[in-house]
């Protein structure tokens, strides 16, 4: 991690380079300039989340961090003191919202609000697209989410296994709003055999 004070004749570094569309970089740069800020470095979301959630002292372990957002689930793996690999699966929290919306005929925004409140309320009252007021218990809402949660967990687990040479990591850390989906941690664990 640091060559200061070390002795040797050869030093090596492995560089991982990724390329983003020019429009994305230009947009980020424009926002920063508007705010009077300057870009010093740019990194991928899973690696940024990993730097906050997994201290350097834990990176010798084979860990998977999964940042489950709205549209993607970003994965970063650690082992031997470094980030071993990273990737993403193209489904995440919106898939859960869509499952609720389809089951109860909800506008997407109402489905999102219901999904978020499911973690904190035992009974929820909301209005479907036909203007009918529905009153549902938490277990009914959780049940409607489960097929989507199983699909999401399966895709996450398959991608982790592919990145990790077919072996499950020692532990998986789920972060991001989608990680609060009821049952998701258990499904990921089961699919990985953890």
Short mmCIF file of C-alpha atoms in Angstrom, two decimals:
data_model
loop_
_atom_site.label_atom_id
_atom_site.label_comp_id
_atom_site.label_asym_id
_atom_site.label_seq_id
_atom_site.Cartn_x
_atom_site.Cartn_y
_atom_site.Cartn_z
CA UNK A 1 0.00 0.00 0.00
CA UNK A 2 2.92 2.35 0.60
CA UNK A 3 6.47 2.12 -0.78
CA UNK A 4 7.92 4.66 1.67
CA UNK A 5 10.47 2.91 3.87
CA UNK A 6 10.44 -0.27 1.78
CA UNK A 7 13.52 -1.79 0.11
CA UNK A 8 13.60 -3.52 -3.26
CA UNK A 9 14.51 -3.20 -6.89
CA UNK A 10 11.13 -3.58 -8.60
CA UNK A 11 7.73 -2.10 -7.78
CA UNK A 12 4.59 -3.11 -9.65
CA UNK A 13 1.11 -1.70 -9.75
CA UNK A 14 -2.01 -3.12 -11.36
CA UNK A 15 -4.21 -0.47 -12.94
CA UNK A 16 -7.88 -1.06 -13.65
CA UNK A 17 -9.15 1.34 -16.30
CA UNK A 18 -12.74 1.81 -17.31
CA UNK A 19 -14.26 4.15 -19.82
CA UNK A 20 -17.43 6.17 -19.47
CA UNK A 21 -19.26 7.93 -22.27
CA UNK A 22 -17.94 11.44 -22.87
CA UNK A 23 -21.39 12.91 -22.19
CA UNK A 24 -21.41 11.46 -18.67
CA UNK A 25 -18.02 12.93 -17.83
CA UNK A 26 -18.92 16.30 -19.38
CA UNK A 27 -22.17 16.42 -17.38
CA UNK A 28 -20.37 15.65 -14.12
CA UNK A 29 -17.71 18.26 -14.88
CA UNK A 30 -20.37 20.86 -15.71
CA UNK A 31 -22.22 20.29 -12.42
CA UNK A 32 -19.00 20.54 -10.44
CA UNK A 33 -18.02 23.77 -12.18
CA UNK A 34 -21.48 25.24 -11.54
CA UNK A 35 -21.00 24.48 -7.83
CA UNK A 36 -17.51 25.98 -7.82
CA UNK A 37 -15.87 22.58 -7.27
CA UNK A 38 -13.00 20.83 -9.01
CA UNK A 39 -12.82 17.12 -9.90
CA UNK A 40 -9.75 15.44 -8.49
CA UNK A 41 -10.69 11.81 -9.01
CA UNK A 42 -13.53 9.73 -10.37
CA UNK A 43 -14.34 6.20 -9.30
CA UNK A 44 -17.04 3.60 -9.84
CA UNK A 45 -20.00 3.41 -7.45
CA UNK A 46 -19.24 -0.05 -6.00
CA UNK A 47 -15.63 0.92 -5.33
CA UNK A 48 -16.73 4.19 -3.70
CA UNK A 49 -19.20 2.30 -1.49
CA UNK A 50 -16.51 -0.25 -0.68
CA UNK A 51 -14.08 2.45 0.42
CA UNK A 52 -16.65 3.67 2.96
CA UNK A 53 -18.05 0.32 4.15
CA UNK A 54 -14.98 -1.94 4.11
CA UNK A 55 -11.83 -0.60 5.79
CA UNK A 56 -8.43 -1.51 4.32
CA UNK A 57 -7.81 -3.80 7.30
CA UNK A 58 -10.71 -6.04 6.18
CA UNK A 59 -9.81 -6.25 2.48
CA UNK A 60 -7.57 -9.27 2.97
CA UNK A 61 -10.85 -11.19 3.36
CA UNK A 62 -12.82 -12.38 0.34
CA UNK A 63 -15.84 -10.09 0.68
CA UNK A 64 -18.56 -8.98 -1.72
CA UNK A 65 -20.15 -5.57 -1.35
CA UNK A 66 -23.40 -5.10 -3.28
CA UNK A 67 -24.79 -1.58 -3.64
CA UNK A 68 -28.44 -2.06 -4.59
CA UNK A 69 -29.77 1.15 -6.06
CA UNK A 70 -32.83 1.87 -8.16
CA UNK A 71 -31.76 0.54 -11.56
CA UNK A 72 -28.57 -1.43 -10.97
CA UNK A 73 -26.93 -3.55 -8.31
CA UNK A 74 -23.21 -2.76 -8.28
CA UNK A 75 -20.83 -5.42 -7.00
CA UNK A 76 -17.24 -5.12 -5.74
CA UNK A 77 -15.15 -8.05 -4.46
CA UNK A 78 -12.13 -7.86 -2.18
CA UNK A 79 -9.37 -10.37 -1.49
CA UNK A 80 -5.69 -10.27 -0.65
CA UNK A 81 -5.87 -6.63 0.44
CA UNK A 82 -7.31 -5.20 -2.77
CA UNK A 83 -10.40 -4.84 -4.91
CA UNK A 84 -10.42 -8.12 -6.81
CA UNK A 85 -13.24 -7.41 -9.27
CA UNK A 86 -16.32 -5.31 -9.85
CA UNK A 87 -19.41 -5.53 -12.01
CA UNK A 88 -23.15 -4.89 -11.95
CA UNK A 89 -26.45 -6.54 -12.65
CA UNK A 90 -29.06 -4.46 -14.48
CA UNK A 91 -31.88 -4.91 -11.96
CA UNK A 92 -32.39 -3.48 -8.49
CA UNK A 93 -34.95 -1.68 -6.35
CA UNK A 94 -37.14 -0.56 -9.26
CA UNK A 95 -37.87 -4.23 -9.94
CA UNK A 96 -39.38 -4.52 -6.45
CA UNK A 97 -41.42 -1.35 -6.97
CA UNK A 98 -42.73 -2.68 -10.28
CA UNK A 99 -43.80 -5.94 -8.62
CA UNK A 100 -45.88 -3.99 -6.08
CA UNK A 101 -47.26 -1.73 -8.80
CA UNK A 102 -48.36 -4.68 -10.95
CA UNK A 103 -49.88 -6.63 -8.06
CA UNK A 104 -51.91 -3.75 -6.64
CA UNK A 105 -52.38 -1.59 -9.80
CA UNK A 106 -50.27 1.30 -8.52
CA UNK A 107 -48.68 4.26 -10.19
CA UNK A 108 -44.89 3.80 -10.01
CA UNK A 109 -44.44 6.66 -7.53
CA UNK A 110 -47.16 5.27 -5.26
CA UNK A 111 -45.53 1.83 -5.52
CA UNK A 112 -42.20 3.33 -4.50
CA UNK A 113 -43.76 5.06 -1.47
CA UNK A 114 -45.53 1.84 -0.43
CA UNK A 115 -42.28 -0.13 -0.80
CA UNK A 116 -40.41 2.30 1.45
CA UNK A 117 -43.12 2.35 4.11
CA UNK A 118 -43.36 -1.45 4.18
CA UNK A 119 -40.26 -1.59 6.35
CA UNK A 120 -41.72 0.67 9.04
CA UNK A 121 -45.50 0.13 9.04
CA UNK A 122 -47.64 -2.91 9.83
CA UNK A 123 -50.67 -1.63 7.90
CA UNK A 124 -50.56 0.68 4.89
CA UNK A 125 -53.32 2.67 3.21
CA UNK A 126 -52.80 3.78 -0.41
CA UNK A 127 -54.75 4.51 -3.59
CA UNK A 128 -54.53 2.45 -6.80
CA UNK A 129 -54.75 3.82 -10.36
CA UNK A 130 -58.54 3.34 -10.33
CA UNK A 131 -58.90 5.66 -7.34
CA UNK A 132 -59.73 2.86 -4.91
CA UNK A 133 -58.26 3.07 -1.43
CA UNK A 134 -56.54 -0.14 -0.43
CA UNK A 135 -55.59 -1.17 3.08
CA UNK A 136 -52.95 -3.90 3.17
CA UNK A 137 -51.01 -5.54 5.95
CA UNK A 138 -47.24 -5.67 5.78
CA UNK A 139 -47.16 -9.43 5.15
CA UNK A 140 -49.36 -9.01 2.03
CA UNK A 141 -47.01 -6.40 0.61
CA UNK A 142 -43.91 -8.44 1.45
CA UNK A 143 -45.46 -11.49 -0.23
CA UNK A 144 -46.03 -9.46 -3.43
CA UNK A 145 -42.33 -8.44 -3.45
CA UNK A 146 -40.91 -11.94 -3.00
CA UNK A 147 -40.79 -13.18 -6.63
CA UNK A 148 -38.90 -10.03 -7.67
CA UNK A 149 -36.64 -10.26 -4.60
CA UNK A 150 -35.81 -13.88 -5.48
CA UNK A 151 -34.96 -12.91 -9.09
CA UNK A 152 -32.78 -10.05 -7.90
CA UNK A 153 -30.98 -12.26 -5.37
CA UNK A 154 -30.42 -14.95 -8.00
CA UNK A 155 -28.83 -12.52 -10.44
CA UNK A 156 -26.65 -10.98 -7.74
CA UNK A 157 -25.49 -14.40 -6.52
CA UNK A 158 -24.73 -15.66 -10.05
CA UNK A 159 -22.67 -12.56 -10.81
CA UNK A 160 -20.75 -12.80 -7.51
CA UNK A 161 -19.94 -16.46 -8.20
CA UNK A 162 -18.79 -15.67 -11.74
CA UNK A 163 -16.53 -12.86 -10.50
CA UNK A 164 -15.16 -15.01 -7.67
CA UNK A 165 -14.17 -18.03 -9.74
CA UNK A 166 -17.28 -20.06 -8.92
CA UNK A 167 -16.74 -19.89 -5.16
CA UNK A 168 -18.85 -17.95 -2.68
CA UNK A 169 -17.08 -15.13 -0.81
CA UNK A 170 -16.60 -15.30 2.95
CA UNK A 171 -19.30 -12.67 3.49
CA UNK A 172 -21.61 -10.37 1.53
CA UNK A 173 -22.42 -6.81 2.55
CA UNK A 174 -25.63 -5.38 1.10
CA UNK A 175 -25.92 -1.58 1.02
CA UNK A 176 -28.21 0.94 -0.66
CA UNK A 177 -31.95 1.40 -0.49
CA UNK A 178 -32.72 -1.85 -2.30
CA UNK A 179 -30.87 -3.81 0.38
CA UNK A 180 -33.80 -3.10 2.72
CA UNK A 181 -36.09 -5.34 0.64
CA UNK A 182 -37.61 -7.92 3.01
CA UNK A 183 -36.14 -11.38 2.41
CA UNK A 184 -33.40 -10.24 0.05
CA UNK A 185 -30.43 -10.90 2.38
CA UNK A 186 -31.73 -14.40 3.13
CA UNK A 187 -32.23 -15.16 -0.58
CA UNK A 188 -28.72 -13.96 -1.49
CA UNK A 189 -27.24 -16.04 1.35
CA UNK A 190 -29.17 -19.14 0.27
CA UNK A 191 -28.17 -18.74 -3.38
CA UNK A 192 -24.52 -18.43 -2.37
CA UNK A 193 -24.66 -21.22 0.21
CA UNK A 194 -23.74 -18.85 3.05
#
